[in-house]
Short mmCIF file of C-alpha atoms in Angstrom, two decimals:
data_model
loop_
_atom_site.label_atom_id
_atom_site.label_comp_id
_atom_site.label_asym_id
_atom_site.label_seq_id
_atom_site.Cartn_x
_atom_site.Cartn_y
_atom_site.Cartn_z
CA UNK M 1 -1.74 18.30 -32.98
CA UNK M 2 -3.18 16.35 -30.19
CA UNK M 3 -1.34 14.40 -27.55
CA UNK M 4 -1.46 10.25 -27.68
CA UNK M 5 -4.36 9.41 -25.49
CA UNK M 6 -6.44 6.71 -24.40
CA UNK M 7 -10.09 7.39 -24.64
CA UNK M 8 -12.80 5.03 -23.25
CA UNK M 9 -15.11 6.95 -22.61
CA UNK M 10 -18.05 5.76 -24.07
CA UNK M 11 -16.56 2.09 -25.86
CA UNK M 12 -16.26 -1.43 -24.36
CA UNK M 13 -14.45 -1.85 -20.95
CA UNK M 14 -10.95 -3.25 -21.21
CA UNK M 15 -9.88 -3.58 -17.50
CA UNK M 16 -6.43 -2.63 -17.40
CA UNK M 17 -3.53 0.05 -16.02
CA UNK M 18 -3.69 2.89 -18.46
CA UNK M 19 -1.22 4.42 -16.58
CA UNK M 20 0.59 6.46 -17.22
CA UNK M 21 -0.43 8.08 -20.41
CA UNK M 22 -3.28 10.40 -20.95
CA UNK M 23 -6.68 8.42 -20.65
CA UNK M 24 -10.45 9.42 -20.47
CA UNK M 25 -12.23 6.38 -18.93
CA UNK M 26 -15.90 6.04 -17.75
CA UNK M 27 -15.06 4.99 -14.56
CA UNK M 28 -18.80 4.00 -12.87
CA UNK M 29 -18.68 1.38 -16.27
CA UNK M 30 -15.26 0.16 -15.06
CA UNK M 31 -15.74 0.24 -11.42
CA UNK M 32 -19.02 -1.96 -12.53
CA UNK M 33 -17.17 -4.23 -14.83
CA UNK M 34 -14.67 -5.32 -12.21
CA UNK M 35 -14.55 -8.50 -10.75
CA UNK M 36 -11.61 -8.81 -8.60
CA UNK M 37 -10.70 -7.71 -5.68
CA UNK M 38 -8.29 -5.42 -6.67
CA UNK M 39 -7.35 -3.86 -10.09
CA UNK M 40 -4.86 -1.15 -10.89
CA UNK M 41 -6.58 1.55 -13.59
CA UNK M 42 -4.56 3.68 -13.90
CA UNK M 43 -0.92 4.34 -12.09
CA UNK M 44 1.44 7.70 -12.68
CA UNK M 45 3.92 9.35 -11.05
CA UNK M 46 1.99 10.64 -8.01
CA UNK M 47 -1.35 9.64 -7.92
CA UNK M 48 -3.01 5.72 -8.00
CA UNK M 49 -6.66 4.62 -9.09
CA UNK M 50 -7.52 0.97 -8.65
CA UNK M 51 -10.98 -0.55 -8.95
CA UNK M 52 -12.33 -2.99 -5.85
CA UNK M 53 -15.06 -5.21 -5.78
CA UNK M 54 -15.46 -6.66 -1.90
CA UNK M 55 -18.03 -9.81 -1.55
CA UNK M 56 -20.98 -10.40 0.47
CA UNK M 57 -19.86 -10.10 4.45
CA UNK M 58 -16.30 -9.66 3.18
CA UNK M 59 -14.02 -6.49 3.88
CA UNK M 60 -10.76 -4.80 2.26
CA UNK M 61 -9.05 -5.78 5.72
CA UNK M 62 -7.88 -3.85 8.63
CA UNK M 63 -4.74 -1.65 7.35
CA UNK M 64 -2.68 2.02 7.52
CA UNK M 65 -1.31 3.65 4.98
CA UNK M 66 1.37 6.20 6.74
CA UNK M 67 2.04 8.15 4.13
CA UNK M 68 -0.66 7.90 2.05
CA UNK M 69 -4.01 9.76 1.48
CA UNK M 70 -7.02 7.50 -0.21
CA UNK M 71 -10.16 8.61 -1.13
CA UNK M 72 -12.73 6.09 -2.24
CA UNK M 73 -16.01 5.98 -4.03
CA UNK M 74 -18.87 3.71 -3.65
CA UNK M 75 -20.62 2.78 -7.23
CA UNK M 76 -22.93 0.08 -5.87
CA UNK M 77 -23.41 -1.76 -2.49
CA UNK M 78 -23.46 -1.06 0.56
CA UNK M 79 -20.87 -0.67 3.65
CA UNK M 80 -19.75 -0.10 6.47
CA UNK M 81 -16.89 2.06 7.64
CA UNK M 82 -14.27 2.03 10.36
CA UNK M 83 -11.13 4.51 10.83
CA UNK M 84 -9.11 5.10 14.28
CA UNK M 85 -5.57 6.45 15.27
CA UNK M 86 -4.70 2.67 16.63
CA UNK M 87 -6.18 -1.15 14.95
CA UNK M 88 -7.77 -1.89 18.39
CA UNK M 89 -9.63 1.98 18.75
CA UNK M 90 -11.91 2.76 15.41
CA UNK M 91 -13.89 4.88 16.66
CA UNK M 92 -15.11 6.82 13.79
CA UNK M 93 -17.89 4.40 12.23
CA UNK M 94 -20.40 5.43 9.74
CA UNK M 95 -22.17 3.63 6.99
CA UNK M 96 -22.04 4.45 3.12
CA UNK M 97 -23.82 3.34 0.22
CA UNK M 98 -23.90 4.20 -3.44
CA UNK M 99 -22.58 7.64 -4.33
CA UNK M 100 -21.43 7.78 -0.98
CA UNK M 101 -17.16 9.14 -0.96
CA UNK M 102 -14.87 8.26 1.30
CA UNK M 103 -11.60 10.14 2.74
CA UNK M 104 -9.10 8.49 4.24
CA UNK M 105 -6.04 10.32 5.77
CA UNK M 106 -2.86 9.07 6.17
CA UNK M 107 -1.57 7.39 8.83
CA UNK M 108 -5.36 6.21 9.60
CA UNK M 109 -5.90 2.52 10.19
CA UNK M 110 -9.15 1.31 8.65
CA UNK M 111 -11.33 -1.23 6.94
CA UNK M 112 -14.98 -0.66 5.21
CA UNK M 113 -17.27 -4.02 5.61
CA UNK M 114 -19.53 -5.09 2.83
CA UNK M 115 -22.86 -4.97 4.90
CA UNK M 116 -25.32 -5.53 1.82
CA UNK M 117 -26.04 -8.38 -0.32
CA UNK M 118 -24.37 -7.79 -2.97
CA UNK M 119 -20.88 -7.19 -4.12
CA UNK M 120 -19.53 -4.23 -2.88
CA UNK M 121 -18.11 -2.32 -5.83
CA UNK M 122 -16.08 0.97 -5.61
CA UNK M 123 -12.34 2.54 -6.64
CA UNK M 124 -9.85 4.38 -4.38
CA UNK M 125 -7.35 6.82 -5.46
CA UNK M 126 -4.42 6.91 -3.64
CA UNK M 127 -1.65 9.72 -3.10
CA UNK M 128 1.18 8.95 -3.76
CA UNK M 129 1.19 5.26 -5.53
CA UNK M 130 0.36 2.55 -3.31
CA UNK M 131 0.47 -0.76 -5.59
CA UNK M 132 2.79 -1.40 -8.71
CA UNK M 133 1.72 -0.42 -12.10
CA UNK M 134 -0.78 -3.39 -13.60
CA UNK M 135 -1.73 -5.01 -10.13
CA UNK M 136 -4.43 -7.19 -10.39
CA UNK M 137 -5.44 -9.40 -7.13
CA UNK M 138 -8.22 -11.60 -8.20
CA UNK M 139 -9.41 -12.24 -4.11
CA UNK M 140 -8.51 -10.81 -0.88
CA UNK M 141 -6.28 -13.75 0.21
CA UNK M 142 -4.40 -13.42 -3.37
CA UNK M 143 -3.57 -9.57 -2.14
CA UNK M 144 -2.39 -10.52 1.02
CA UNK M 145 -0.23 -13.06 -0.05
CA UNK M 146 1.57 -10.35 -2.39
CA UNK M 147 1.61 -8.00 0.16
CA UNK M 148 3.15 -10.88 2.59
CA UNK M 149 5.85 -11.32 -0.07
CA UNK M 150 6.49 -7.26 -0.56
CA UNK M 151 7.08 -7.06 3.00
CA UNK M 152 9.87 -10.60 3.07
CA UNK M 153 11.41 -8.99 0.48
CA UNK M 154 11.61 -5.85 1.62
CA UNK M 155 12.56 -6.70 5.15
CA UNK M 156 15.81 -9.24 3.44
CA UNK M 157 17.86 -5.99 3.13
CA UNK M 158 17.27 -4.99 6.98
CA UNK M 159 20.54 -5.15 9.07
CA UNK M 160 19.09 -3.25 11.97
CA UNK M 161 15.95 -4.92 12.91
CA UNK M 162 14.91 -2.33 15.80
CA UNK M 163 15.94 0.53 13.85
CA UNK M 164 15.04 -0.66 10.82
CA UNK M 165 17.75 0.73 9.00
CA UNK M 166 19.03 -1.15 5.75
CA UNK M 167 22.54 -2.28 3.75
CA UNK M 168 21.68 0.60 1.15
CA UNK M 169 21.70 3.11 4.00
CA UNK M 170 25.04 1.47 5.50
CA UNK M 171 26.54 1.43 2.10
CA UNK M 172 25.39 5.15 1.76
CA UNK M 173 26.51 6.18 5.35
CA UNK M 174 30.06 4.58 4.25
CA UNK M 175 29.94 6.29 0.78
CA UNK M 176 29.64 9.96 2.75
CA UNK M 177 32.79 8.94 5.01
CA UNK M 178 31.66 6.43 8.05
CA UNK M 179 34.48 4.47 9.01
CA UNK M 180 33.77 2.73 11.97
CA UNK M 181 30.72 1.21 13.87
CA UNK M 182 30.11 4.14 15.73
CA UNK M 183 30.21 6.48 12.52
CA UNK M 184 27.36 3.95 11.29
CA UNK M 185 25.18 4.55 14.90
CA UNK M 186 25.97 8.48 14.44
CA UNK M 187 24.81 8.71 10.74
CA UNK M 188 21.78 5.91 10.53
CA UNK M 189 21.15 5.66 14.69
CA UNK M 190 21.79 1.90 13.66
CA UNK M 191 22.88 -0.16 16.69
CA UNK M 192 21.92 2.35 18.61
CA UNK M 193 18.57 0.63 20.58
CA UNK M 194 19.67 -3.15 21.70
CA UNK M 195 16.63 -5.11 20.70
CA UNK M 196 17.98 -6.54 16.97
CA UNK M 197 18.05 -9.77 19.10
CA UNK M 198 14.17 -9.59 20.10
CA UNK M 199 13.25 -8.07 16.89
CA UNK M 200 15.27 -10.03 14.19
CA UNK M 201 14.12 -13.61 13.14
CA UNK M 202 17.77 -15.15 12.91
CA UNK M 203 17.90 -13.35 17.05
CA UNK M 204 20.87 -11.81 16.34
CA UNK M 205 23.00 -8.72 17.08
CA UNK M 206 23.14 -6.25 13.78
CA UNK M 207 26.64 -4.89 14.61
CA UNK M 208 28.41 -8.34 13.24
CA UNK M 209 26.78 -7.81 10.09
CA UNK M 210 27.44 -4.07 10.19
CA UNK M 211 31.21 -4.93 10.81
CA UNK M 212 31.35 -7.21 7.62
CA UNK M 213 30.17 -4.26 5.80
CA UNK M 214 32.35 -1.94 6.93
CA UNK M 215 35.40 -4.38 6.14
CA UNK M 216 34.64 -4.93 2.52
#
């Protein structure tokens, strides 16, 4: 008896995550079929594909994933590509083109330029996930607006700014017996560096907020 599956393989293109249940897609037709700049195909446990389509002159925009390895694929278009240890030093530039694949290793920053004149269309499979299950970003500014608002969110549960350690790790550091402010510096190094008042946007010190914590 066979497994529930999704199989694509050779009927019409649905763009969406089929992830993450079994699936056989053709994934040139999808990768063709795409029109946005991002679209999640498939999302599991441990492993990402999305689909990308980049217009004319237009790029996927300088980033680093530090954890994460990405390979891409190139279906149609042409483009340039740029990956260095620091944003201001890529110095490993070639140029790619149809068929052409493209590894990516962790902790690299990078950014692949359409230079042809047409859409640039390809997919990327990242490990581990990289982007919730069902994004779709219809253009590049759409992306970086949700990745703007991933990052606010993310950075509301911050009490140390400069060691960028959060209330769930305070909480937990509490939970396995911290009782005062310098149990919190011993187990999270919170507090421990000065600068919450250069790095924090209300310029404050954490160990107030670390204090209220500790009291409740």
């Amino acid at each position: 008896m066979s497994c529930n599956r999704t199989s694509n393989a050779s009927s019409k293109v649905m763009l969406k995550d089929y992830g993450a249940e079994p699936a056989v897609l053709d994934i040139e037709a999808y990768t063709l079929s795409n029109s946005n700049f991002r679209t999640a195909l498939w999302t599991g446990t441990y492993l990402q594909v999305t689909l990308m389509t980049i217009p004319v002159g237009g790029d996927i925009g300088l980033e680093q994933h530090p954890d994460t390895d990405q390979f891409l694929r190139i279906e149609d278009g042409q483009a340039k590509v740029m990956m260095g240890d620091s944003e201001n030093s890529l110095t490993f530039v070639e140029m790619a083109e149809k068929d052409f694949a493209i590894f990516i290793p962790a902790g690299k920053w990078h950014n692949i330029i359409n230079t042809g004149s047409k859409p640039l269309r390809l997919y990327s499979i990242y490990s581990p996930v990289e982007h919730p299950h069902g994004t779709v970003h219809k253009t590049q500014k759409e992306a970086e607006d949700a990745e703007l608002q991933e990052k606010n969110s993310d950075m509301k549960d911050i009490i140390c700014y400069c060691s960028n350690v959060s209330k769930d790790e305070i909480v937990q550091a509490i939970a396995d017996g911290a009782k005062t402010l310098d149990d919190i510096r011993r187990m999270t190094k919170a507090c421990t560096i000065g600068r919450c008042k250069e790095y924090n946007p209300s310029q404050r010190c954490c160990a107030p907020e670390i204090m209220k914590i500790l009291k409740k």
